[in-house]
Coordinates of N, CA, C and O in Angstrom, one line a residue:
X1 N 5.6 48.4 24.1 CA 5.4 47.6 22.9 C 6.6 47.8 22.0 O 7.1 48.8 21.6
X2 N 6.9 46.7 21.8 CA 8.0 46.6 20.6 C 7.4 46.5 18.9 O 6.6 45.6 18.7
X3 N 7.8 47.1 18.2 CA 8.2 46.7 16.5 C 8.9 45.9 16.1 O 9.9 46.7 16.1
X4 N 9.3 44.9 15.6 CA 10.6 44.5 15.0 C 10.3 44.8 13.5 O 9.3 44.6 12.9
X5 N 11.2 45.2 13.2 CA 11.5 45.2 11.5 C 12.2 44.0 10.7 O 13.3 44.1 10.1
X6 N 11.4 43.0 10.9 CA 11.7 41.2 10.5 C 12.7 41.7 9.1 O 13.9 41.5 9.1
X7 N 12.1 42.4 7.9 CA 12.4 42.5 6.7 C 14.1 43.6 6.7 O 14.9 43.9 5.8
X8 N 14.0 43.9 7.6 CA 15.8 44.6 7.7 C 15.5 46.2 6.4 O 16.5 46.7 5.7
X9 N 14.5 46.6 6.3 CA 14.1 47.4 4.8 C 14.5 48.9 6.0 O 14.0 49.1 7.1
X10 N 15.2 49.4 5.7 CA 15.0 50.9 5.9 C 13.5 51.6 5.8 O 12.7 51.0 5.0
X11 N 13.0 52.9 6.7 CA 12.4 53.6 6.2 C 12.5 54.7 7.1 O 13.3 54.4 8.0
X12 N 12.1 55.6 7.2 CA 12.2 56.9 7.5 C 11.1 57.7 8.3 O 10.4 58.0 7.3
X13 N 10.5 58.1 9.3 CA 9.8 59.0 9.7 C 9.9 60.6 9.9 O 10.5 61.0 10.9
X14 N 9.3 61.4 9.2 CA 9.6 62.6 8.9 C 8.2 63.3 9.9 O 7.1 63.4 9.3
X15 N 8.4 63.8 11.2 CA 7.6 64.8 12.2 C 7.3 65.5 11.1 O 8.2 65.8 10.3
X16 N 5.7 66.2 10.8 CA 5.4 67.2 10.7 C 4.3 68.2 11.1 O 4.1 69.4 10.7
X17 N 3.7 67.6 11.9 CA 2.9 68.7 12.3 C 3.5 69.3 13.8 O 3.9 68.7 14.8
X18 N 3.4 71.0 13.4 CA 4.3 72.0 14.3 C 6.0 71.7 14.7 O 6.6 71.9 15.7
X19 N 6.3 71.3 13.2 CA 7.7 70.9 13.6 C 8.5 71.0 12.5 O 9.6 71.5 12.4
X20 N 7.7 70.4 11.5 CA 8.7 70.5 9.9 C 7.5 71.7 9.6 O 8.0 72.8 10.1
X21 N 6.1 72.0 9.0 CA 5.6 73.6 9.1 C 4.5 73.5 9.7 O 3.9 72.5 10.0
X22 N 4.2 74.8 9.9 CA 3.2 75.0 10.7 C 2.4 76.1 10.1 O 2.9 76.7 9.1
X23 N 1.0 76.6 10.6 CA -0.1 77.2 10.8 C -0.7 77.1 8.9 O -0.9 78.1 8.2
X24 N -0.8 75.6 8.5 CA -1.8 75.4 7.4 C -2.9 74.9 7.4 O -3.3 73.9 8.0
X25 N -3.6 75.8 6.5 CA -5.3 75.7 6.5 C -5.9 74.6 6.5 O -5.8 74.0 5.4
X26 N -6.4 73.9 7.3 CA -7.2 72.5 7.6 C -6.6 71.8 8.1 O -6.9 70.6 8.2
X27 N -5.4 72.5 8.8 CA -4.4 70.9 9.5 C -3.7 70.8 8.8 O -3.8 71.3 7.7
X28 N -2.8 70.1 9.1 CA -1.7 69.0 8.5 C -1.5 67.2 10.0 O -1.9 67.0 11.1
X29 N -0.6 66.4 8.9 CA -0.9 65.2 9.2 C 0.2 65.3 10.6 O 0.8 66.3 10.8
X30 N 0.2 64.2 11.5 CA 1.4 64.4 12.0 C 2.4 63.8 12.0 O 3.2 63.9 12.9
X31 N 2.7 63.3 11.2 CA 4.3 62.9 10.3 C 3.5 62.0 9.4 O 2.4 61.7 9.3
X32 N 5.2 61.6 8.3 CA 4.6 60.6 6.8 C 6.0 59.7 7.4 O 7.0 60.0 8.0
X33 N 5.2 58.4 6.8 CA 6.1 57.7 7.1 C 6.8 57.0 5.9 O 5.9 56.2 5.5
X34 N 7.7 56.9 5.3 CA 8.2 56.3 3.9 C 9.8 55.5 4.2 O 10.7 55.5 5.0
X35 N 9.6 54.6 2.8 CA 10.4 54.0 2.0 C 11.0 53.9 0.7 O 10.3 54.6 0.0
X36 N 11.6 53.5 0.3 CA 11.6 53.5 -1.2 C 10.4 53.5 -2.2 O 10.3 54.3 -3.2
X37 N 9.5 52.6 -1.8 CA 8.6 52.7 -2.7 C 7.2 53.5 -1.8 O 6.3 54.0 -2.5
X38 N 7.4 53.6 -0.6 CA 5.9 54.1 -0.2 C 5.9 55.5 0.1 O 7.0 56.2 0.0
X39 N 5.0 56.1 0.5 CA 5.1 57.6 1.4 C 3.6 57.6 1.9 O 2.6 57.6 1.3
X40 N 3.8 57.4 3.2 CA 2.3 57.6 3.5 C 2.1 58.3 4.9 O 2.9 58.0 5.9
X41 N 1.3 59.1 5.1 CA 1.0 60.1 5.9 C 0.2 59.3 7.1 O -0.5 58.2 6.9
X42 N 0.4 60.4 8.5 CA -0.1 59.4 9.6 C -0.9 61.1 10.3 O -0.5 62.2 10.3
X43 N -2.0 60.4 10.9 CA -2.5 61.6 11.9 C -3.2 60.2 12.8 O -3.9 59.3 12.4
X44 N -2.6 60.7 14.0 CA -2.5 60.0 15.5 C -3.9 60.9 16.3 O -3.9 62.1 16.8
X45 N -4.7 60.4 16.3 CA -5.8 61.2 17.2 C -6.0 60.6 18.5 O -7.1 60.0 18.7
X46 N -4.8 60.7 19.5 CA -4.6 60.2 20.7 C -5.8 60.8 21.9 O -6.2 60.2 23.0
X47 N -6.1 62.1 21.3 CA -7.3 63.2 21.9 C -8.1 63.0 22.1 O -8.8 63.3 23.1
X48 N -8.6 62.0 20.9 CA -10.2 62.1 20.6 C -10.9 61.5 21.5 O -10.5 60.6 22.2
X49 N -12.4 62.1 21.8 CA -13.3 61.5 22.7 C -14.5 61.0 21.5 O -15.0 61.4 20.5
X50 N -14.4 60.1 22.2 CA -15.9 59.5 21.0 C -16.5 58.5 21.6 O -16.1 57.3 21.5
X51 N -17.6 58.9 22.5 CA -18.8 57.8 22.7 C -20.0 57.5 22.5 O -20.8 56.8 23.2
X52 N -20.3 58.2 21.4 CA -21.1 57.8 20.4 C -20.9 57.5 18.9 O -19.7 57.7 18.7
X53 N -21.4 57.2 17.9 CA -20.9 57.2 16.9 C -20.7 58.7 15.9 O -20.1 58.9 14.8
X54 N -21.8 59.7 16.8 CA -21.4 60.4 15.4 C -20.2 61.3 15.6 O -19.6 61.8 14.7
X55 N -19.9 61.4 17.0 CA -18.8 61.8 18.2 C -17.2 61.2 17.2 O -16.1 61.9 17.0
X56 N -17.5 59.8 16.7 CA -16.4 58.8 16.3 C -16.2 60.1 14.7 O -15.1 60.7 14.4
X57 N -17.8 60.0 13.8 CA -17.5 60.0 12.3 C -17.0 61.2 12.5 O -16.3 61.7 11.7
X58 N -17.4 62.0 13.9 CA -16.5 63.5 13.0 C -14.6 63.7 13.6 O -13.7 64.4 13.1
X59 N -14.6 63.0 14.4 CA -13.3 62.7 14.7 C -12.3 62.2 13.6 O -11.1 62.7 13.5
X60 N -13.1 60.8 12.6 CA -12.7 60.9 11.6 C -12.2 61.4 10.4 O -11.3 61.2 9.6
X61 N -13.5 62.3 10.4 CA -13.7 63.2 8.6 C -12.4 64.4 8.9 O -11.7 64.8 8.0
X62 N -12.2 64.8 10.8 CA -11.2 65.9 11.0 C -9.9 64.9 10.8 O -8.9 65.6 10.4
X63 N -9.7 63.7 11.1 CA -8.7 63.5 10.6 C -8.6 62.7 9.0 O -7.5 62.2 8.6
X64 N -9.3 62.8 8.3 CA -9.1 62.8 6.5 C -8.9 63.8 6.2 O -8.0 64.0 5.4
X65 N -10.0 65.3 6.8 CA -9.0 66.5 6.2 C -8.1 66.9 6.6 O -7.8 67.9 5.9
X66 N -7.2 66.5 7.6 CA -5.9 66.3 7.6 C -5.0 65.9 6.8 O -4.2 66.6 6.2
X67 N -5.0 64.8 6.9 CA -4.4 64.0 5.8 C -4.3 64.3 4.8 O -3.2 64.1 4.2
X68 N -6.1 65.0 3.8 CA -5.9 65.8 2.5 C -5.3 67.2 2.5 O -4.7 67.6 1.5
X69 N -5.5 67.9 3.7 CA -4.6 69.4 3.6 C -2.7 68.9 3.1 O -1.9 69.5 2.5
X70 N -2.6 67.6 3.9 CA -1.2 67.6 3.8 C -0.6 66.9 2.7 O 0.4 67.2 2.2
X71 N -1.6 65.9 2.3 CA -1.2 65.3 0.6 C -1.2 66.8 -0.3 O -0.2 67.2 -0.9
X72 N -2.3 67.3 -0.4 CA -2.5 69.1 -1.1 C -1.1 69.7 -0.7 O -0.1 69.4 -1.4
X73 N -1.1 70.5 0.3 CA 0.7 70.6 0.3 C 1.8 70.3 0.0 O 2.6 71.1 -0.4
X74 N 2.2 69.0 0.3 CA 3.1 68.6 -0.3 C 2.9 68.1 -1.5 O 4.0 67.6 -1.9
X75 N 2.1 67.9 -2.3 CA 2.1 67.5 -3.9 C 2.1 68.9 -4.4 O 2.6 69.1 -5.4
X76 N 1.4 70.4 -3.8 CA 1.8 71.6 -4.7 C 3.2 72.2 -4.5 O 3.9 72.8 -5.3
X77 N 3.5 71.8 -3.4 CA 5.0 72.2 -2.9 C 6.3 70.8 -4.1 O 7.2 71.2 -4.9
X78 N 6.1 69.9 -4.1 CA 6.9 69.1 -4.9 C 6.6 69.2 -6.3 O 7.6 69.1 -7.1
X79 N 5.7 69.4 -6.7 CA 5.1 70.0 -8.5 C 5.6 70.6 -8.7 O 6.2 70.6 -9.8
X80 N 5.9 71.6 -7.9 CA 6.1 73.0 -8.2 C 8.2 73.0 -8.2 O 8.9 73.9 -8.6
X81 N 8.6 72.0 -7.8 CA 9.9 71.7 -8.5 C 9.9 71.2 -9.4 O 10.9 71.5 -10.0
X82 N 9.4 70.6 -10.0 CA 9.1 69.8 -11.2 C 9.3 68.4 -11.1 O 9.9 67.7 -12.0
X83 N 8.9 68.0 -10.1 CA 8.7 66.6 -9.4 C 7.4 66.2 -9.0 O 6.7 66.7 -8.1
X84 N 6.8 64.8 -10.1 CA 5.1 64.4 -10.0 C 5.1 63.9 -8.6 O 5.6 62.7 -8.4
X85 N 4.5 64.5 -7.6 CA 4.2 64.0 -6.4 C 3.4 62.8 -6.1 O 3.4 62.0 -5.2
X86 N 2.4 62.9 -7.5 CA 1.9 61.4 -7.8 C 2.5 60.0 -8.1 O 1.8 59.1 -8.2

């Protein structure tokens, strides 16, 4: 499968899970993907088995607390330079 990037905009993909850090409490995401104006975090659950639904919702809820352990980190890790991560 191809992407084209029609709009010519730069953006950036930053690996982080077991690669930029590792062993944090609840997970982390596995990379954020950004631009100038965006940052947004990605967890890829290529793993998952789910053939039922509730099989599906907890597949999901493990990957939202993903995603919140890793917004949590990196907004106390950039606060804490004195940069609003918000």
């Amino acid at each position: 499968m191809t992407v084209k990037n029609t709009s010519q905009k730069k953006f950036y993909l930053l690996a982080i899970d077991n690669r930029f850090m590792s062993n944090c409490p609840g997970g982390i995401a596995d990379c954020a993907l950004f631009d100038e104006l965006q940052f947004n975090f990605v967890e890829f659950k290529t793993n998952a088995l789910g053939n039922s639904i509730p099989q599906i919702e907890c597949t999901y809820k493990d990957a939202l607390g993903q995603l919140d352990a890793t917004y949590t980190l990196f907004r106390n890790k950039i606060n804490a330079g004195g940069v609003d991560f918000d």
